[in-house]
Amino acid sequence: MPRKSKKNIKRVLLFVETTNMFGRSIVEGVARYALEHNWILDFEQRGQYDPFPEWVQEWNGDGIIARSFHQRSMDVLRSVNLPYVELYGTSRFPADIIVNETILGKMVAEHFLSSGLRNFAYYAMEKVSWTLRRYRGFQQCLSEKGFPCDFFALPKARSMYLGPQWKESYRIPLKRWLQHLKKPAGLFAAVDLHAKKIMECCKELGLNVPKDIAVVGVEDDPWFCRLLTPSLSSVNANGTDVGYYAASRLSEKIQSPSASFAQMLIPPSFLTVRQSSGTIAIEDPDIAEALAFIRENACHGIGVSEVMDYTNISLRSLQRGFRKWIDRTPEQEIIRVKIELAQKLLLETALPVAVIAKKAGFSTPEYFARAFHRECEMTPVMFRKKTSLL
């Protein structure tokens, strides 16, 4: 294969924060695209709200990818006569690529519903475009199931920054809201930092997480989530794919500077369940025990007969109770738990599909493939290719 000439090498400027998991994942995704396409990346370690260097106006390159948390930064980037991909955006200037909040919200809602929860809430520090989109994604799924969702966020405070900023004055109204929530509740926090504030206030109020309030955030930085007590359940928002497709979009803009492009939606990866939402809020102790048994043993090859033996519940009572509390049959719950583990292994490992099928408790790779296609509307191989760049 002939080597690419120097004239085909693109020089790209990357301004994305590296102090959180989502930002680092974006950088990783851009770097993968750059490696595949012989790009040179100019980037530096950045905090989310670090001052924006003015030298960008004199920078000599082919295009820019950024997450702009400061209006001045966005103004500077928009004034530079270069192709530019924005990954934060505002209601006035939307981001080129965003996470699909409908899928993300459904993921969290279904997690809470599968635990038997019937009260739901959403929290964001301030109302900005992406926190409102995230709320609508969560609320839409709950509404389709017939459940309301309590919502708490303060109006965006006057600030030079575009993102929500924590203020100690927020603590009092937040604690008042938490006290009045109907419990037990499943609370979805816009990001992990917001979830941390929720858990702090719960502790100050004497509320138990997850017994009184089960909490899920977004970002899924293992270090951050495990630092909290209890450890935080969180959605991996798939920053790697956001970064990869941001680089792809920039390449399109470089090739067609005058073309217009629709906003791209990237599906989140998965929800990592940790202690903060590891609760079963089912008032029927027999059904709660059956559900806990399934979650502990589904991937060890159990069937409904083993659940009946363990709980001493009749098949009819078991099916009726599962329909009432989680709107699924025991068989469907066993499959759901198996598929959930399989998805995680497909995304996080390079294990062959046959090995994953065995680890997830399926008797044969063929049965696994059929079940996976039925639940996910794609094969395991397609799922791995679509949702991961590995």
Coordinates of C-alpha atoms in Angstrom, one line a residue:
M1 CA 0.0 0.0 0.0
P2 CA 1.5 3.4 -1.0
R3 CA 2.3 5.8 1.8
K4 CA 0.1 8.9 2.1
S5 CA 1.8 12.0 1.0
K6 CA 2.3 14.9 3.4
K7 CA -0.3 16.9 1.7
N8 CA -2.9 14.4 2.9
I9 CA -1.9 14.8 6.6
K10 CA -4.4 16.9 8.5
R11 CA -3.6 19.0 11.6
V12 CA -6.4 19.2 14.1
L13 CA -6.7 21.2 17.2
L14 CA -8.5 19.5 20.1
F15 CA -10.0 21.5 23.0
V16 CA -11.7 19.0 25.3
E17 CA -11.4 18.7 29.1
T18 CA -9.3 15.8 30.4
T19 CA -10.3 16.1 34.1
N20 CA -13.4 13.9 33.7
M21 CA -14.1 10.5 32.2
F22 CA -16.4 11.7 29.4
G23 CA -13.8 14.2 28.2
R24 CA -11.0 11.7 28.3
S25 CA -13.1 9.2 26.4
I26 CA -13.8 11.8 23.7
V27 CA -10.1 12.5 23.3
E28 CA -9.5 8.7 23.0
G29 CA -12.2 8.5 20.3
V30 CA -10.7 11.4 18.3
A31 CA -7.2 9.8 18.7
R32 CA -8.4 6.5 17.3
Y33 CA -9.8 8.3 14.2
A34 CA -6.6 10.3 13.9
L35 CA -4.5 7.2 14.0
E36 CA -6.6 5.6 11.2
H37 CA -6.4 8.7 9.0
N38 CA -2.9 9.9 9.6
W39 CA -3.9 13.1 11.4
I40 CA -1.7 15.2 13.7
L41 CA -3.5 16.2 16.9
D42 CA -2.6 19.3 18.8
F43 CA -4.1 19.1 22.3
E44 CA -3.2 19.7 26.0
Q45 CA -4.4 18.6 29.4
R46 CA -7.4 20.9 30.2
G47 CA -9.8 21.5 33.0
Q48 CA -13.5 21.9 32.2
Y49 CA -13.4 25.7 32.9
D50 CA -9.8 26.5 32.1
P51 CA -9.3 29.9 30.4
F52 CA -9.3 29.6 26.6
P53 CA -5.9 30.5 25.0
E54 CA -6.2 33.4 22.6
W55 CA -3.4 32.0 20.4
V56 CA -5.9 29.7 18.7
Q57 CA -6.7 32.7 16.4
E58 CA -3.1 32.4 15.1
W59 CA -3.0 28.6 15.0
N60 CA -2.3 27.1 11.6
G61 CA -4.1 23.9 10.9
D62 CA -7.1 22.2 9.2
G63 CA -9.9 22.1 11.8
I64 CA -10.9 22.2 15.4
I65 CA -12.9 19.9 17.8
A66 CA -14.0 21.5 21.1
R67 CA -16.2 21.3 24.1
S68 CA -16.7 25.0 24.9
F69 CA -17.9 25.7 28.5
H70 CA -17.3 29.5 28.2
Q71 CA -19.1 31.8 25.9
R72 CA -15.9 33.6 25.0
S73 CA -14.3 30.4 24.0
M74 CA -17.2 29.6 21.7
D75 CA -17.1 33.1 20.2
V76 CA -13.4 32.8 19.5
L77 CA -13.7 29.3 17.8
R78 CA -16.7 30.5 15.7
S79 CA -14.7 33.5 14.5
V80 CA -11.7 31.4 13.3
N81 CA -12.0 30.7 9.6
L82 CA -11.6 26.9 10.0
P83 CA -14.0 23.9 10.0
Y84 CA -15.1 23.4 13.6
V85 CA -17.0 20.7 15.4
E86 CA -18.6 21.7 18.8
L87 CA -19.5 19.0 21.3
Y88 CA -21.1 21.2 24.0
G89 CA -23.2 23.8 22.4
T90 CA -26.1 26.0 23.6
S91 CA -29.7 26.3 22.6
R92 CA -28.7 29.0 20.2
F93 CA -25.7 27.2 18.8
P94 CA -26.4 23.4 19.1
A95 CA -23.6 20.9 19.4
D96 CA -22.8 19.0 16.2
I97 CA -22.9 15.6 18.0
I98 CA -24.7 14.7 21.2
V99 CA -25.6 11.7 23.3
N100 CA -29.0 10.2 22.5
E101 CA -30.8 11.3 25.6
T102 CA -34.0 9.3 24.8
I103 CA -32.0 6.0 24.9
L104 CA -30.1 7.1 28.0
G105 CA -33.2 8.1 29.9
K106 CA -34.9 4.9 29.0
M107 CA -31.9 2.9 30.2
V108 CA -32.1 4.6 33.7
A109 CA -35.9 4.4 33.8
E110 CA -36.0 0.7 33.0
H111 CA -33.3 0.0 35.6
F112 CA -35.4 1.7 38.3
L113 CA -38.6 0.0 37.1
S114 CA -36.9 -3.4 37.2
S115 CA -36.3 -2.9 40.9
G116 CA -40.0 -2.4 41.6
L117 CA -39.7 1.4 42.2
R118 CA -42.8 3.4 41.6
N119 CA -41.7 7.0 42.5
F120 CA -39.2 8.8 40.3
A121 CA -37.3 12.1 40.3
Y122 CA -34.7 13.9 38.3
Y123 CA -32.1 16.4 39.5
A124 CA -29.8 18.8 37.7
M125 CA -28.0 21.8 39.4
E126 CA -29.3 24.2 36.8
K127 CA -31.5 24.3 33.7
V128 CA -29.4 24.3 30.6
S129 CA -30.1 22.7 27.2
W130 CA -28.5 19.3 27.9
T131 CA -29.8 18.8 31.4
L132 CA -33.3 19.5 30.1
R133 CA -32.8 17.0 27.2
R134 CA -31.7 14.4 29.7
Y135 CA -34.8 15.0 31.8
R136 CA -37.1 14.7 28.8
G137 CA -35.5 11.4 27.9
F138 CA -36.1 10.0 31.4
Q139 CA -39.5 11.4 31.8
Q140 CA -40.7 10.2 28.3
C141 CA -40.0 6.6 29.2
L142 CA -41.7 6.8 32.6
S143 CA -44.7 8.6 31.1
E144 CA -45.2 5.8 28.6
K145 CA -45.3 3.4 31.5
G146 CA -47.9 5.6 33.3
F147 CA -45.6 7.1 36.0
P148 CA -44.9 10.8 36.8
C149 CA -41.5 12.2 37.4
D150 CA -40.6 14.9 40.0
F151 CA -38.1 17.4 38.6
F152 CA -35.8 19.8 40.4
A153 CA -33.3 22.2 38.9
L154 CA -32.8 25.9 39.4
P155 CA -32.7 28.4 36.5
K156 CA -29.3 28.9 35.0
A157 CA -27.4 31.4 37.2
R158 CA -25.8 34.4 35.5
S159 CA -22.3 33.3 34.8
M160 CA -19.6 33.6 32.2
Y161 CA -19.7 29.8 32.0
L162 CA -22.2 27.8 29.9
G163 CA -22.4 24.8 32.2
P164 CA -24.2 24.4 35.5
Q165 CA -22.2 25.6 38.5
W166 CA -22.7 24.4 42.1
K167 CA -23.4 27.0 44.7
E168 CA -23.7 26.3 48.4
S169 CA -27.0 28.3 48.3
Y170 CA -28.4 25.4 46.3
R171 CA -28.1 23.0 49.2
I172 CA -31.1 24.3 51.2
P173 CA -33.7 24.0 48.5
L174 CA -32.3 20.7 47.4
K175 CA -32.6 19.2 50.9
R176 CA -36.1 20.6 51.2
W177 CA -37.0 18.9 47.9
L178 CA -35.4 15.6 48.9
Q179 CA -37.3 15.6 52.2
H180 CA -40.7 15.9 50.4
L181 CA -40.1 13.3 47.7
K182 CA -42.4 10.3 48.0
K183 CA -40.2 7.3 49.0
P184 CA -38.8 4.9 48.1
A185 CA -37.7 6.8 45.0
G186 CA -35.5 6.3 42.0
L187 CA -33.5 9.5 41.4
F188 CA -31.7 10.2 38.2
A189 CA -29.0 12.8 38.5
A190 CA -27.9 14.6 35.3
V191 CA -24.2 13.7 35.9
D192 CA -22.2 12.0 38.6
L193 CA -21.1 15.2 40.2
H194 CA -24.8 16.1 40.7
A195 CA -25.4 12.6 42.1
K196 CA -22.6 13.3 44.6
K197 CA -24.4 16.4 45.9
I198 CA -27.6 14.4 46.2
M199 CA -25.9 11.7 48.2
E200 CA -24.3 14.3 50.5
C201 CA -27.6 15.9 51.2
C202 CA -29.3 12.5 51.8
K203 CA -26.6 11.7 54.4
E204 CA -27.2 15.1 56.1
L205 CA -30.9 14.4 56.2
G206 CA -30.6 10.9 57.5
L207 CA -32.0 9.4 54.3
N208 CA -30.6 6.0 53.3
V209 CA -29.2 5.5 49.8
P210 CA -30.5 3.2 48.2
K211 CA -33.3 2.2 50.5
D212 CA -35.0 5.6 50.7
I213 CA -33.6 7.1 47.5
A214 CA -31.8 5.0 44.8
V215 CA -29.4 7.2 42.8
V216 CA -28.0 6.9 39.3
G217 CA -25.7 9.4 37.6
V218 CA -24.0 9.7 34.2
E219 CA -20.3 9.4 33.3
D220 CA -19.3 6.2 35.0
D221 CA -15.7 7.0 36.0
P222 CA -14.9 4.0 38.1
W223 CA -12.5 5.9 40.3
F224 CA -15.1 8.6 41.1
C225 CA -18.0 6.2 41.5
R226 CA -16.2 3.9 43.9
L227 CA -14.9 6.8 45.9
L228 CA -18.5 7.6 47.0
T229 CA -20.2 5.7 49.8
P230 CA -22.3 3.9 48.8
S231 CA -20.6 3.4 45.4
L232 CA -22.5 5.2 42.6
S233 CA -24.4 3.5 39.8
S234 CA -23.8 5.4 36.5
V235 CA -24.4 5.4 32.8
N236 CA -21.4 5.3 30.5
A237 CA -22.4 7.9 27.9
N238 CA -20.1 6.5 25.2
G239 CA -17.6 9.5 24.9
T240 CA -15.3 7.3 22.8
D241 CA -17.9 7.1 20.0
V242 CA -18.7 10.8 20.4
G243 CA -15.1 11.6 19.9
Y244 CA -14.7 9.2 16.9
Y245 CA -17.7 10.5 15.1
A246 CA -16.7 14.1 15.9
A247 CA -13.5 13.5 14.1
S248 CA -15.4 11.9 11.2
R249 CA -17.8 14.9 11.1
L250 CA -14.8 17.3 11.1
S251 CA -13.3 15.4 8.1
E252 CA -16.6 15.9 6.2
K253 CA -16.5 19.6 7.0
I254 CA -12.9 19.9 5.8
Q255 CA -13.9 18.2 2.5
S256 CA -17.1 20.2 2.1
P257 CA -16.8 23.5 3.9
S258 CA -20.1 24.9 2.6
A259 CA -22.2 21.9 3.3
S260 CA -24.7 21.7 6.1
F261 CA -24.9 18.7 8.5
A262 CA -27.7 17.4 10.7
Q263 CA -26.9 16.9 14.4
M264 CA -25.7 13.4 15.1
L265 CA -27.1 11.3 18.0
I266 CA -24.7 8.8 19.7
P267 CA -26.3 6.0 21.9
P268 CA -24.9 5.6 25.4
S269 CA -23.0 2.4 26.1
F270 CA -24.3 0.8 29.3
L271 CA -25.4 1.3 32.9
T272 CA -23.0 0.0 35.6
V273 CA -25.1 -1.0 38.6
R274 CA -23.3 -0.3 42.0
Q275 CA -24.6 0.1 45.5
S276 CA -26.4 3.4 45.1
S277 CA -29.2 1.8 43.2
G278 CA -28.8 -1.8 44.2
T279 CA -32.2 -2.0 45.9
I280 CA -35.4 -4.1 45.3
A281 CA -38.3 -1.9 46.3
I282 CA -41.0 -4.6 46.1
E283 CA -43.5 -4.8 49.0
D284 CA -44.2 -8.5 48.4
P285 CA -41.3 -10.3 50.2
D286 CA -41.7 -13.5 48.2
I287 CA -41.4 -11.7 44.9
A288 CA -38.5 -9.6 46.2
E289 CA -36.7 -12.7 47.2
A290 CA -37.4 -14.3 43.8
L291 CA -36.1 -11.3 42.0
A292 CA -32.9 -11.1 44.1
F293 CA -32.3 -14.8 43.5
I294 CA -32.6 -14.3 39.7
R295 CA -30.2 -11.4 39.7
E296 CA -27.7 -13.4 41.7
N297 CA -28.0 -16.6 39.7
A298 CA -29.4 -15.9 36.3
C299 CA -26.0 -16.3 34.6
H300 CA -25.4 -19.6 36.3
G301 CA -27.9 -21.5 34.1
I302 CA -31.0 -21.3 36.3
G303 CA -34.5 -21.6 35.0
V304 CA -38.0 -20.8 36.5
S305 CA -38.1 -24.2 38.2
E306 CA -35.0 -23.3 40.3
V307 CA -36.7 -20.0 41.3
M308 CA -39.8 -21.9 42.4
D309 CA -37.7 -24.4 44.4
Y310 CA -35.8 -21.6 46.1
T311 CA -38.8 -19.5 47.0
N312 CA -41.4 -22.2 47.4
I313 CA -43.8 -20.1 45.3
S314 CA -46.2 -21.6 42.8
L315 CA -45.7 -20.8 39.1
R316 CA -48.9 -18.9 38.9
S317 CA -48.2 -16.7 41.9
L318 CA -44.6 -16.1 40.7
Q319 CA -45.8 -15.0 37.2
R320 CA -48.6 -12.8 38.7
G321 CA -46.2 -11.1 41.1
F322 CA -43.6 -10.4 38.5
R323 CA -46.2 -8.9 36.1
K324 CA -47.5 -6.7 38.9
W325 CA -44.1 -5.4 40.1
I326 CA -41.8 -5.3 37.2
D327 CA -44.1 -5.9 34.2
R328 CA -42.2 -8.9 33.1
T329 CA -42.4 -12.7 33.5
P330 CA -39.7 -14.6 35.5
E331 CA -38.4 -16.0 32.2
Q332 CA -38.1 -12.5 30.7
E333 CA -36.2 -11.3 33.8
I334 CA -33.8 -14.2 33.6
I335 CA -33.1 -13.4 30.0
R336 CA -32.8 -9.7 30.7
V337 CA -30.1 -10.2 33.3
K338 CA -28.2 -12.6 31.0
I339 CA -28.4 -10.1 28.1
E340 CA -27.2 -7.3 30.4
L341 CA -24.1 -9.1 31.3
A342 CA -23.5 -10.2 27.7
Q343 CA -23.7 -6.5 26.5
K344 CA -21.2 -5.5 29.1
L345 CA -18.8 -8.2 28.1
L346 CA -19.2 -7.4 24.4
L347 CA -18.3 -3.8 25.1
E348 CA -15.6 -4.1 27.7
T349 CA -13.7 -7.3 26.5
A350 CA -12.5 -8.9 23.3
L351 CA -13.8 -12.3 24.3
P352 CA -15.2 -14.4 21.5
V353 CA -19.0 -14.5 21.3
A354 CA -19.1 -18.2 22.2
V355 CA -17.2 -17.5 25.4
I356 CA -19.5 -14.6 26.3
A357 CA -22.5 -16.8 25.7
K358 CA -21.2 -19.3 28.2
K359 CA -20.3 -16.7 30.8
A360 CA -23.8 -15.2 30.5
G361 CA -25.4 -18.5 31.2
F362 CA -26.7 -19.5 27.7
S363 CA -26.6 -23.2 26.9
T364 CA -25.3 -22.7 23.3
P365 CA -23.9 -19.9 21.2
E366 CA -26.8 -20.4 18.8
Y367 CA -29.4 -19.9 21.6
F368 CA -27.5 -16.9 22.8
A369 CA -27.5 -15.3 19.3
R370 CA -31.3 -15.9 18.9
A371 CA -32.1 -14.5 22.3
F372 CA -29.8 -11.5 21.8
H373 CA -31.3 -10.7 18.4
R374 CA -34.8 -10.9 19.9
E375 CA -34.0 -8.5 22.7
C376 CA -31.6 -6.1 21.0
E377 CA -32.8 -6.3 17.4
M378 CA -29.2 -7.1 16.2
T379 CA -26.7 -9.8 16.5
P380 CA -24.0 -9.8 19.2
V381 CA -21.4 -9.1 16.5
M382 CA -23.4 -6.2 15.2
F383 CA -23.9 -4.8 18.7
R384 CA -20.1 -4.9 19.4
K385 CA -19.3 -3.1 16.1
K386 CA -22.0 -0.5 16.5
T387 CA -21.4 0.5 20.1
S388 CA -17.7 0.0 20.4
L389 CA -14.6 1.0 18.5
L390 CA -12.6 -1.9 19.8

